[in-house]
Amino acid sequence: MKHDLINIHECPLCGHKESKKYISAKDHNVSNDLFTVVACCSCGFKYTNPKPTEETIGNYYQSNNYISHTSSKKGVFNIIYHAVRNYQLNKKEKLIVKHHKNNDTKNLLDFGSGTGEFLKHCQNKGWKTLGVEPEKKAANYAKKKHNINVVGIDDFYSKQRSEYDVITMWHVLEHVYDLEKYILHLHKILNNNGLLVLGLPNCNSYDANYYKERWVAWDLPIHLYHFTKKDIQKIADKHGFKVIETKPLLFDSFYISMLSEQKKGRSKLFGLWRGLISNLKAKKQKEFSSHIYILRKGGF
Ligand SMILES: [Zn+2]
């Protein structure tokens, strides 16, 4: 399948007009088409260019089968998957509590809430929650199974005043179509001193450099931006946030490496070893496979 693609003529981060090819990788999920990531010649920011049009990008998302995946507990991998997930949910919420200054209000919005496990966990910990999820099946599942309030993108944009203490985006910012527009709106609806929490893959990691075009976290063409620590710092400076903590997502190196091995036609188990090496290297270099960034609005 070949859909309409748009060429981007300006860096989404700094507006510079020149870019050079960084890497090309195939879309292995749906189309098998080749896509390219370019790097801005001024700030180095990497973005997918050309990218699918806003109308057609939905075609590149796999028809979702993750609902059965997330709810089934059969098999060793699924048992491990669920144990890891619960551990991470706990860690994420605790990290937010550590930085949340105002204990009178606990309003949390999760953008890209999917099937709602994170929000359910937060609700159990006393947070007042709202999910934003454009994918209807996932949103309905979250509502029914976890009794969570979930709205679509239009409702998100209709919010005009600052009312959230925390906004989380777990592996979501790399998917949003218009980066600048989203960040401006996220900033607007966050309270002063509120937290923007971003979980993102890191294309400066050891596993990204090792697997090159087979690194699954390129995830072309649905990952439109490929962030590094430096880029997040730049976004924070530009939009009135302060990066107050950066933490590794230690399990992502294993997960990403296992899927990358599979892409090379090898057993996923090789990925366990590579993921371990990635984490050990990152202990020194501070470039993990994925990071959590905690940004505070204002925060100066
Ligand atoms: Zn740039």
CSV table of N, CA and C in Angstrom, one decimal, residues 40-133:
chain,number,residue,atom,x,y,z
A,40,CYS,N,17.9,17.2,11.5
A,40,CYS,CA,18.0,18.6,11.3
A,40,CYS,C,19.5,19.0,11.2
A,41,CYS,N,19.9,19.8,10.2
A,41,CYS,CA,21.3,20.3,10.1
A,41,CYS,C,21.7,21.3,11.1
A,42,SER,N,20.7,21.9,11.8
A,42,SER,CA,21.0,22.9,12.8
A,42,SER,C,21.0,22.3,14.2
A,43,CYS,N,19.8,21.7,14.6
A,43,CYS,CA,19.7,21.2,16.0
A,43,CYS,C,19.9,19.7,16.2
A,44,GLY,N,19.9,19.0,15.0
A,44,GLY,CA,20.1,17.5,15.1
A,44,GLY,C,18.9,16.7,15.4
A,45,PHE,N,17.7,17.4,15.6
A,45,PHE,CA,16.5,16.7,15.9
A,45,PHE,C,16.2,15.7,14.7
A,46,LYS,N,15.7,14.5,15.1
A,46,LYS,CA,15.5,13.5,14.1
A,46,LYS,C,13.9,13.3,13.9
A,47,TYR,N,13.5,13.3,12.7
A,47,TYR,CA,12.1,13.2,12.4
A,47,TYR,C,11.8,12.4,11.1
A,48,THR,N,10.7,11.7,11.1
A,48,THR,CA,10.3,10.9,9.9
A,48,THR,C,9.9,11.9,8.8
A,49,ASN,N,10.6,11.8,7.6
A,49,ASN,CA,10.3,12.7,6.5
A,49,ASN,C,10.7,12.0,5.2
A,50,PRO,N,9.7,11.9,4.3
A,50,PRO,CA,8.3,12.4,4.4
A,50,PRO,C,7.5,11.6,5.4
A,51,LYS,N,6.4,12.1,5.8
A,51,LYS,CA,5.5,11.4,6.7
A,51,LYS,C,4.1,11.2,6.0
A,52,PRO,N,3.3,10.2,6.5
A,52,PRO,CA,2.0,10.1,5.9
A,52,PRO,C,1.1,11.3,6.2
A,53,THR,N,0.1,11.5,5.4
A,53,THR,CA,-0.8,12.6,5.7
A,53,THR,C,-1.6,12.3,7.0
A,54,GLU,N,-2.2,13.3,7.6
A,54,GLU,CA,-3.0,13.1,8.8
A,54,GLU,C,-4.2,12.2,8.5
A,55,GLU,N,-4.7,12.3,7.3
A,55,GLU,CA,-5.9,11.5,7.0
A,55,GLU,C,-5.5,10.0,6.8
A,56,THR,N,-4.3,9.7,6.4
A,56,THR,CA,-3.9,8.3,6.0
A,56,THR,C,-3.1,7.6,7.1
A,57,ILE,N,-2.6,8.4,8.1
A,57,ILE,CA,-1.6,7.7,9.0
A,57,ILE,C,-2.2,6.6,9.8
A,58,GLY,N,-3.6,6.7,10.0
A,58,GLY,CA,-4.3,5.6,10.7
A,58,GLY,C,-4.1,4.3,10.0
A,59,ASN,N,-3.9,4.3,8.7
A,59,ASN,CA,-3.8,3.0,8.0
A,59,ASN,C,-2.5,2.2,8.4
A,60,TYR,N,-1.6,3.0,8.9
A,60,TYR,CA,-0.3,2.3,9.3
A,60,TYR,C,-0.3,1.7,10.7
A,61,TYR,N,-1.4,1.9,11.4
A,61,TYR,CA,-1.5,1.3,12.7
A,61,TYR,C,-2.1,-0.1,12.6
A,62,GLN,N,-1.4,-1.0,13.3
A,62,GLN,CA,-1.9,-2.4,13.2
A,62,GLN,C,-3.3,-2.5,13.8
A,63,SER,N,-4.2,-3.2,13.1
A,63,SER,CA,-5.5,-3.4,13.7
A,63,SER,C,-5.3,-4.0,15.0
A,64,ASN,N,-5.9,-3.4,16.0
A,64,ASN,CA,-5.4,-3.7,17.4
A,64,ASN,C,-5.9,-5.1,17.9
A,65,ASN,N,-4.9,-5.8,18.3
A,65,ASN,CA,-5.2,-7.1,19.0
A,65,ASN,C,-4.6,-7.1,20.4
A,66,TYR,N,-4.3,-5.9,20.9
A,66,TYR,CA,-3.6,-5.9,22.1
A,66,TYR,C,-4.6,-6.0,23.3
A,67,ILE,N,-5.9,-5.9,23.1
A,67,ILE,CA,-6.8,-6.1,24.2
A,67,ILE,C,-6.8,-7.5,24.7
A,68,SER,N,-6.8,-8.5,23.8
A,68,SER,CA,-6.7,-9.9,24.2
A,68,SER,C,-5.4,-10.1,24.8
A,69,HIS,N,-4.3,-9.5,24.3
A,69,HIS,CA,-3.0,-9.6,24.8
A,69,HIS,C,-2.9,-9.2,26.2
A,70,THR,N,-3.5,-8.0,26.5
A,70,THR,CA,-3.3,-7.4,27.8
A,70,THR,C,-4.2,-8.2,28.9
A,71,SER,N,-5.2,-8.8,28.4
A,71,SER,CA,-6.1,-9.4,29.5
A,71,SER,C,-5.8,-10.9,29.7
A,72,SER,N,-5.2,-11.5,28.7
A,72,SER,CA,-4.9,-12.9,28.9
A,72,SER,C,-3.7,-13.2,29.8
A,73,LYS,N,-3.8,-14.1,30.7
A,73,LYS,CA,-2.7,-14.4,31.6
A,73,LYS,C,-2.1,-15.7,31.4
A,74,LYS,N,-2.3,-16.3,30.2
A,74,LYS,CA,-1.8,-17.7,30.0
A,74,LYS,C,-0.3,-17.6,29.4
A,75,GLY,N,0.4,-18.6,29.7
A,75,GLY,CA,1.8,-18.7,29.1
A,75,GLY,C,2.8,-18.0,30.0
A,76,VAL,N,4.1,-18.4,29.9
A,76,VAL,CA,5.1,-17.9,30.7
A,76,VAL,C,5.4,-16.4,30.4
A,77,PHE,N,5.5,-16.1,29.1
A,77,PHE,CA,5.8,-14.7,28.7
A,77,PHE,C,4.7,-13.8,29.2
A,78,ASN,N,3.4,-14.2,29.1
A,78,ASN,CA,2.4,-13.4,29.6
A,78,ASN,C,2.4,-13.2,31.1
A,79,ILE,N,2.8,-14.2,31.8
A,79,ILE,CA,2.9,-14.1,33.3
A,79,ILE,C,4.0,-13.1,33.6
A,80,ILE,N,5.1,-13.2,32.9
A,80,ILE,CA,6.2,-12.2,33.1
A,80,ILE,C,5.8,-10.8,32.7
A,81,TYR,N,5.1,-10.8,31.6
A,81,TYR,CA,4.7,-9.5,31.1
A,81,TYR,C,3.8,-8.8,32.1
A,82,HIS,N,2.8,-9.5,32.7
A,82,HIS,CA,1.9,-8.9,33.7
A,82,HIS,C,2.7,-8.5,35.0
A,83,ALA,N,3.6,-9.3,35.4
A,83,ALA,CA,4.4,-9.0,36.6
A,83,ALA,C,5.2,-7.7,36.4
A,84,VAL,N,5.8,-7.6,35.2
A,84,VAL,CA,6.6,-6.5,34.9
A,84,VAL,C,5.7,-5.2,34.8
A,85,ARG,N,4.6,-5.4,34.2
A,85,ARG,CA,3.7,-4.3,34.0
A,85,ARG,C,3.2,-3.7,35.4
A,86,ASN,N,2.8,-4.6,36.3
A,86,ASN,CA,2.4,-4.2,37.6
A,86,ASN,C,3.5,-3.5,38.3
A,87,TYR,N,4.7,-4.0,38.2
A,87,TYR,CA,5.8,-3.4,38.9
A,87,TYR,C,6.0,-2.0,38.3
A,88,GLN,N,5.9,-1.8,37.0
A,88,GLN,CA,6.2,-0.5,36.4
A,88,GLN,C,5.1,0.5,36.7
A,89,LEU,N,3.8,0.0,36.8
A,89,LEU,CA,2.7,0.9,37.2
A,89,LEU,C,3.0,1.5,38.5
A,90,ASN,N,3.4,0.7,39.4
A,90,ASN,CA,3.7,1.1,40.8
A,90,ASN,C,4.9,2.1,40.8
A,91,LYS,N,5.9,1.8,40.1
A,91,LYS,CA,7.1,2.7,40.0
A,91,LYS,C,6.7,4.1,39.4
A,92,LYS,N,5.9,4.0,38.4
A,92,LYS,CA,5.6,5.3,37.7
A,92,LYS,C,4.7,6.2,38.6
A,93,GLU,N,3.8,5.6,39.3
A,93,GLU,CA,2.9,6.4,40.2
A,93,GLU,C,3.7,7.0,41.3
A,94,LYS,N,4.6,6.2,41.9
A,94,LYS,CA,5.5,6.6,43.0
A,94,LYS,C,6.4,7.8,42.6
A,95,LEU,N,6.9,7.7,41.4
A,95,LEU,CA,7.7,8.8,40.8
A,95,LEU,C,7.0,10.1,40.7
A,96,ILE,N,5.7,10.0,40.3
A,96,ILE,CA,4.9,11.2,40.2
A,96,ILE,C,4.6,11.8,41.6
A,97,VAL,N,4.3,10.9,42.5
A,97,VAL,CA,4.0,11.4,43.9
A,97,VAL,C,5.2,12.1,44.5
A,98,LYS,N,6.4,11.6,44.2
A,98,LYS,CA,7.6,12.2,44.7
A,98,LYS,C,7.7,13.7,44.3
A,99,HIS,N,7.2,14.0,43.1
A,99,HIS,CA,7.4,15.4,42.6
A,99,HIS,C,6.1,16.2,42.6
A,100,HIS,N,5.0,15.6,43.0
A,100,HIS,CA,3.8,16.3,43.1
A,100,HIS,C,3.7,17.2,44.3
A,101,LYS,N,3.7,18.5,44.1
A,101,LYS,CA,3.9,19.4,45.3
A,101,LYS,C,2.6,19.7,46.1
A,102,ASN,N,1.5,19.8,45.3
A,102,ASN,CA,0.2,20.2,45.9
A,102,ASN,C,-0.6,19.0,46.3
A,103,ASN,N,-0.7,18.7,47.6
A,103,ASN,CA,-1.4,17.5,48.0
A,103,ASN,C,-2.9,17.7,48.1
A,104,ASP,N,-3.3,18.9,48.0
A,104,ASP,CA,-4.8,19.2,48.1
A,104,ASP,C,-5.5,18.6,46.9
A,105,THR,N,-4.9,18.7,45.7
A,105,THR,CA,-5.6,18.3,44.5
A,105,THR,C,-4.7,17.2,43.8
A,106,LYS,N,-5.4,16.2,43.3
A,106,LYS,CA,-4.7,15.1,42.6
A,106,LYS,C,-5.4,14.8,41.3
A,107,ASN,N,-5.3,15.8,40.4
A,107,ASN,CA,-6.0,15.6,39.0
A,107,ASN,C,-5.0,15.2,38.0
A,108,LEU,N,-5.2,14.0,37.5
A,108,LEU,CA,-4.2,13.5,36.5
A,108,LEU,C,-4.9,13.1,35.2
A,109,LEU,N,-4.3,13.6,34.1
A,109,LEU,CA,-4.8,13.2,32.8
A,109,LEU,C,-3.7,12.3,32.1
A,110,ASP,N,-4.2,11.2,31.6
A,110,ASP,CA,-3.2,10.3,30.8
A,110,ASP,C,-3.6,10.4,29.3
A,111,PHE,N,-2.7,11.0,28.6
A,111,PHE,CA,-2.9,11.2,27.1
A,111,PHE,C,-2.4,9.9,26.4
A,112,GLY,N,-3.4,9.3,25.7
A,112,GLY,CA,-3.0,8.0,25.0
A,112,GLY,C,-3.2,6.9,26.1
A,113,SER,N,-4.4,6.9,26.7
A,113,SER,CA,-4.6,6.0,27.9
A,113,SER,C,-4.8,4.6,27.5
A,114,GLY,N,-5.0,4.3,26.2
A,114,GLY,CA,-5.1,2.9,25.8
A,114,GLY,C,-6.2,2.1,26.5
A,115,THR,N,-5.8,0.9,27.1
A,115,THR,CA,-6.8,0.1,27.7
A,115,THR,C,-7.0,0.5,29.2
A,116,GLY,N,-6.3,1.5,29.7
A,116,GLY,CA,-6.6,2.1,30.9
A,116,GLY,C,-5.9,1.6,32.2
A,117,GLU,N,-4.9,0.7,32.0
A,117,GLU,CA,-4.3,0.1,33.2
A,117,GLU,C,-3.6,1.1,34.1
A,118,PHE,N,-2.9,2.0,33.5
A,118,PHE,CA,-2.2,3.0,34.3
A,118,PHE,C,-3.2,3.9,35.1
A,119,LEU,N,-4.3,4.3,34.4
A,119,LEU,CA,-5.3,5.2,35.1
A,119,LEU,C,-6.0,4.4,36.2
A,120,LYS,N,-6.3,3.1,36.0
A,120,LYS,CA,-6.9,2.3,37.0
A,120,LYS,C,-6.0,2.3,38.3
A,121,HIS,N,-4.8,2.0,38.0
A,121,HIS,CA,-3.8,2.0,39.1
A,121,HIS,C,-3.8,3.3,39.9
A,122,CYS,N,-3.8,4.5,39.1
A,122,CYS,CA,-3.8,5.8,39.8
A,122,CYS,C,-5.1,6.0,40.5
A,123,GLN,N,-6.2,5.6,40.0
A,123,GLN,CA,-7.5,5.8,40.7
A,123,GLN,C,-7.4,5.1,42.0
A,124,ASN,N,-6.9,3.9,42.0
A,124,ASN,CA,-6.8,3.1,43.3
A,124,ASN,C,-5.9,3.8,44.3
A,125,LYS,N,-5.0,4.7,43.8
A,125,LYS,CA,-4.1,5.4,44.7
A,125,LYS,C,-4.7,6.8,45.1
A,126,GLY,N,-5.9,7.0,44.7
A,126,GLY,CA,-6.6,8.3,45.1
A,126,GLY,C,-6.5,9.4,44.1
A,127,TRP,N,-6.1,9.2,42.9
A,127,TRP,CA,-6.1,10.2,41.9
A,127,TRP,C,-7.4,10.4,41.2
A,128,LYS,N,-7.8,11.6,40.9
A,128,LYS,CA,-8.9,11.9,40.0
A,128,LYS,C,-8.4,11.8,38.6
A,129,THR,N,-9.0,10.9,37.8
A,129,THR,CA,-8.3,10.7,36.5
A,129,THR,C,-9.2,10.9,35.3
A,130,LEU,N,-8.5,11.3,34.2
A,130,LEU,CA,-9.2,11.3,32.9
A,130,LEU,C,-8.2,10.8,31.9
A,131,GLY,N,-8.8,9.9,31.0
A,131,GLY,CA,-8.0,9.4,29.9
A,131,GLY,C,-8.3,10.1,28.6
A,132,VAL,N,-7.4,10.3,27.7
A,132,VAL,CA,-7.6,10.7,26.3
A,132,VAL,C,-7.2,9.6,25.4
A,133,GLU,N,-8.1,9.1,24.6
A,133,GLU,CA,-7.7,8.0,23.7
A,133,GLU,C,-8.6,8.0,22.5
